[in-house]
Amino acid sequence: MIYTLGIDIGSTTSKCIVLEDGKEIKGSSIITGGAGTKFPLKAFEMVLNNANITMEDLSEIVATGYGRGTFTQTDSQMSELSCHAKGVHFTCPNARTIIDIGGQDVKVISINDQGRMLNFLMNDKCAAGTGRFLDVMANILQLDIKDLEQEAAKSTRSVNISNTCTVFAESEVISQLSAGVEIEDLVAGICESVAKRVGSLAKRIGIKEIVFMSGGVAQNGGVRKALENVLKTEIIFTKDAQLMGALGAALFAYDKTIKNIKEAISCQK
Ligand code: ADP
């Protein structure tokens, strides 16, 4: 058996995957707490436990994500863009566009039929359209981030949030709340605001079907549905959407292991 590990150290969350023989997911972990905290190491220990292996069983460890340079247990690093492309291609080989909404940035990646990145666009300058925007809004509304989907689904009259800037949108939501607007209508408007922002980035790169959503925000059905309306296309996601970067890193770690084995064999000949 060959075990490889991918760790994605994000701005808000640490994610790990252990792969067996480059094919089967043996374990995974997701812990809130990202770069610069103790949580990447916790996620690492947790995934080993989850896969029922020890560090000595691992052939290769690849780190990705915003905090990839800070993790000392790793053998090498790969960019988030390449890892998301590889992880999504493994999960959904027909995907040609990836929309990754994380805690602090948004990436739209165009990939070919081999899972190689062709082009990308990124917004990492502003919290609008990112998980951070949703986290701030959930906090004001005293909701758990997981509840936004359910609230948005109840809405019959979504409220337009006119400010894209998180700070101004926060004040806007507070004044709508005090004016008696229903929470579900505000949540639907918040999800639509993210979708409009991300949708315009996606349209700039050009949408090719199948569109796959990765990153933590993919779990929010309110954002997914609003984005489908903006882009007028179906958006695919899986329950492991937040783990796509870690999965890609574990796959790169497997490729590296195989390359090393082949090189060792050719040296012996
Ligand atoms: P990063 O890699 O930048 O840390 P992630 O891709 O892990 O970001 O996504 C983190 C974001 O995902 C959080 O900011 C949060 O808004 C969102 N999120 C996490 N879990 C859920 C969930 N169960 N439902 C909806 N949104 C979620």
mmCIF file of N, CA, C and O and ligand atoms in Angstrom, residues 8-15 34 80 100-105 130-132 134-135 145-146 214-220 242, ligand 1:
data_model
loop_
_atom_site.group_PDB
_atom_site.id
_atom_site.type_symbol
_atom_site.label_atom_id
_atom_site.label_comp_id
_atom_site.label_asym_id
_atom_site.label_seq_id
_atom_site.Cartn_x
_atom_site.Cartn_y
_atom_site.Cartn_z
ATOM 1 N N ASP A 8 -4.273 21.101 3.219
ATOM 2 C CA ASP A 8 -4.635 22.412 2.669
ATOM 3 C C ASP A 8 -4.816 23.360 3.857
ATOM 4 O O ASP A 8 -5.791 23.252 4.600
ATOM 5 N N ILE A 9 -3.843 24.253 4.016
ATOM 6 C CA ILE A 9 -3.903 25.194 5.144
ATOM 7 C C ILE A 9 -4.472 26.513 4.638
ATOM 8 O O ILE A 9 -3.780 27.311 3.993
ATOM 9 N N GLY A 10 -5.750 26.701 4.868
ATOM 10 C CA GLY A 10 -6.431 27.886 4.358
ATOM 11 C C GLY A 10 -6.335 29.058 5.314
ATOM 12 O O GLY A 10 -5.696 28.973 6.370
ATOM 13 N N SER A 11 -7.010 30.141 4.944
ATOM 14 C CA SER A 11 -6.999 31.325 5.797
ATOM 15 C C SER A 11 -7.849 31.110 7.047
ATOM 16 O O SER A 11 -7.594 31.694 8.091
ATOM 17 N N THR A 12 -8.863 30.224 6.928
ATOM 18 C CA THR A 12 -9.770 30.031 8.069
ATOM 19 C C THR A 12 -9.839 28.584 8.548
ATOM 20 O O THR A 12 -10.241 28.330 9.675
ATOM 21 N N THR A 13 -9.493 27.631 7.656
ATOM 22 C CA THR A 13 -9.745 26.220 7.952
ATOM 23 C C THR A 13 -8.582 25.349 7.478
ATOM 24 O O THR A 13 -7.998 25.633 6.435
ATOM 25 N N SER A 14 -8.276 24.290 8.252
ATOM 26 C CA SER A 14 -7.235 23.332 7.852
ATOM 27 C C SER A 14 -7.918 22.032 7.426
ATOM 28 O O SER A 14 -8.813 21.549 8.128
ATOM 29 N N LYS A 15 -7.488 21.530 6.269
ATOM 30 C CA LYS A 15 -8.111 20.325 5.720
ATOM 31 C C LYS A 15 -7.032 19.304 5.347
ATOM 32 O O LYS A 15 -5.995 19.699 4.812
ATOM 33 N N GLY A 34 -6.925 28.229 10.661
ATOM 34 C CA GLY A 34 -6.040 28.058 9.507
ATOM 35 C C GLY A 34 -4.605 28.468 9.751
ATOM 36 O O GLY A 34 -4.056 28.203 10.831
ATOM 37 N N GLU A 80 -2.493 26.341 -4.712
ATOM 38 C CA GLU A 80 -3.905 25.992 -4.483
ATOM 39 C C GLU A 80 -4.625 25.760 -5.810
ATOM 40 O O GLU A 80 -5.487 24.895 -5.917
ATOM 41 N N ASP A 100 -14.217 28.246 -6.780
ATOM 42 C CA ASP A 100 -13.768 27.933 -5.419
ATOM 43 C C ASP A 100 -13.968 29.163 -4.537
ATOM 44 O O ASP A 100 -13.292 30.168 -4.718
ATOM 45 N N ILE A 101 -14.929 29.083 -3.628
ATOM 46 C CA ILE A 101 -15.136 30.193 -2.691
ATOM 47 C C ILE A 101 -14.656 29.747 -1.317
ATOM 48 O O ILE A 101 -15.215 28.838 -0.702
ATOM 49 N N GLY A 102 -13.579 30.374 -0.865
ATOM 50 C CA GLY A 102 -12.997 30.032 0.429
ATOM 51 C C GLY A 102 -13.282 31.113 1.453
ATOM 52 O O GLY A 102 -14.166 31.966 1.267
ATOM 53 N N GLY A 103 -12.511 31.084 2.526
ATOM 54 C CA GLY A 103 -12.727 32.024 3.615
ATOM 55 C C GLY A 103 -12.332 33.447 3.282
ATOM 56 O O GLY A 103 -12.918 34.397 3.805
ATOM 57 N N GLN A 104 -11.334 33.610 2.411
ATOM 58 C CA GLN A 104 -10.864 34.964 2.140
ATOM 59 C C GLN A 104 -10.716 35.308 0.678
ATOM 60 O O GLN A 104 -10.370 36.439 0.343
ATOM 61 N N ASP A 105 -10.894 34.325 -0.191
ATOM 62 C CA ASP A 105 -10.764 34.654 -1.616
ATOM 63 C C ASP A 105 -11.700 33.805 -2.473
ATOM 64 O O ASP A 105 -12.310 32.848 -1.988
ATOM 65 N N THR A 130 -16.872 36.439 -0.564
ATOM 66 C CA THR A 130 -16.105 35.329 0.026
ATOM 67 C C THR A 130 -16.825 34.770 1.266
ATOM 68 O O THR A 130 -17.819 35.331 1.730
ATOM 69 N N GLY A 131 -16.246 33.706 1.823
ATOM 70 C CA GLY A 131 -16.782 33.129 3.047
ATOM 71 C C GLY A 131 -16.791 34.136 4.185
ATOM 72 O O GLY A 131 -17.675 34.107 5.039
ATOM 73 N N ARG A 132 -15.808 35.033 4.170
ATOM 74 C CA ARG A 132 -15.712 36.046 5.243
ATOM 75 C C ARG A 132 -16.978 36.907 5.285
ATOM 76 O O ARG A 132 -17.505 37.206 6.351
ATOM 77 N N LEU A 134 -19.947 36.064 4.324
ATOM 78 C CA LEU A 134 -21.047 35.248 4.868
ATOM 79 C C LEU A 134 -20.883 35.031 6.369
ATOM 80 O O LEU A 134 -21.865 35.059 7.117
ATOM 81 N N ASP A 135 -19.635 34.840 6.818
ATOM 82 C CA ASP A 135 -19.375 34.644 8.260
ATOM 83 C C ASP A 135 -19.793 35.886 9.048
ATOM 84 O O ASP A 135 -20.426 35.783 10.105
ATOM 85 N N ILE A 145 -23.210 29.396 10.495
ATOM 86 C CA ILE A 145 -22.942 29.452 9.042
ATOM 87 C C ILE A 145 -23.679 28.317 8.305
ATOM 88 O O ILE A 145 -24.135 28.480 7.175
ATOM 89 N N LYS A 146 -23.854 27.185 8.992
ATOM 90 C CA LYS A 146 -24.524 26.015 8.390
ATOM 91 C C LYS A 146 -26.016 26.274 8.167
ATOM 92 O O LYS A 146 -26.661 25.584 7.379
ATOM 93 N N SER A 214 -16.064 24.231 -5.517
ATOM 94 C CA SER A 214 -15.233 23.707 -4.426
ATOM 95 C C SER A 214 -15.107 24.773 -3.338
ATOM 96 O O SER A 214 -15.612 25.883 -3.489
ATOM 97 N N GLY A 215 -14.434 24.427 -2.232
ATOM 98 C CA GLY A 215 -14.281 25.389 -1.124
ATOM 99 C C GLY A 215 -15.439 25.262 -0.141
ATOM 100 O O GLY A 215 -16.488 24.681 -0.447
ATOM 101 N N GLY A 216 -15.242 25.820 1.039
ATOM 102 C CA GLY A 216 -16.222 25.690 2.113
ATOM 103 C C GLY A 216 -17.598 26.233 1.785
ATOM 104 O O GLY A 216 -18.620 25.673 2.197
ATOM 105 N N VAL A 217 -17.655 27.328 1.019
ATOM 106 C CA VAL A 217 -18.949 27.974 0.723
ATOM 107 C C VAL A 217 -19.805 27.105 -0.218
ATOM 108 O O VAL A 217 -21.018 27.285 -0.295
ATOM 109 N N ALA A 218 -19.191 26.112 -0.879
ATOM 110 C CA ALA A 218 -19.955 25.206 -1.741
ATOM 111 C C ALA A 218 -21.045 24.484 -0.947
ATOM 112 O O ALA A 218 -22.046 24.035 -1.510
ATOM 113 N N GLN A 219 -20.838 24.383 0.369
ATOM 114 C CA GLN A 219 -21.833 23.683 1.205
ATOM 115 C C GLN A 219 -23.083 24.510 1.438
ATOM 116 O O GLN A 219 -24.064 24.014 1.968
ATOM 117 N N ASN A 220 -23.025 25.777 1.066
ATOM 118 C CA ASN A 220 -24.176 26.661 1.258
ATOM 119 C C ASN A 220 -25.064 26.614 0.001
ATOM 120 O O ASN A 220 -24.754 27.213 -1.027
ATOM 121 N N GLN A 242 -15.143 20.977 0.177
ATOM 122 C CA GLN A 242 -14.157 21.780 0.927
ATOM 123 C C GLN A 242 -12.781 21.100 0.946
ATOM 124 O O GLN A 242 -11.773 21.735 1.260
HETATM 125 P P1 ADP B 1 -10.017 28.642 3.404
HETATM 126 O O1 ADP B 1 -9.328 27.563 2.604
HETATM 127 O O2 ADP B 1 -9.760 30.016 2.890
HETATM 128 O O3 ADP B 1 -9.781 28.524 4.875
HETATM 129 P P2 ADP B 1 -12.477 27.137 2.973
HETATM 130 O O4 ADP B 1 -12.528 26.723 1.548
HETATM 131 O O5 ADP B 1 -12.090 26.097 3.954
HETATM 132 O O6 ADP B 1 -11.561 28.435 3.136
HETATM 133 O O7 ADP B 1 -13.909 27.754 3.344
HETATM 134 C C1 ADP B 1 -14.145 28.423 4.561
HETATM 135 C C2 ADP B 1 -15.495 29.068 4.487
HETATM 136 O O8 ADP B 1 -16.481 28.085 4.244
HETATM 137 C C3 ADP B 1 -15.908 29.745 5.789
HETATM 138 O O9 ADP B 1 -15.551 31.107 5.763
HETATM 139 C C4 ADP B 1 -17.431 29.548 5.828
HETATM 140 O O10 ADP B 1 -18.079 30.723 5.366
HETATM 141 C C5 ADP B 1 -17.727 28.448 4.826
HETATM 142 N N1 ADP B 1 -18.285 27.235 5.437
HETATM 143 C C6 ADP B 1 -17.622 26.306 6.160
HETATM 144 N N2 ADP B 1 -18.449 25.310 6.529
HETATM 145 C C7 ADP B 1 -19.673 25.614 6.028
HETATM 146 C C8 ADP B 1 -20.955 24.980 6.060
HETATM 147 N N3 ADP B 1 -21.164 23.807 6.684
HETATM 148 N N4 ADP B 1 -21.981 25.584 5.428
HETATM 149 C C9 ADP B 1 -21.789 26.747 4.788
HETATM 150 N N5 ADP B 1 -20.613 27.397 4.712
HETATM 151 C C10 ADP B 1 -19.562 26.840 5.317
#
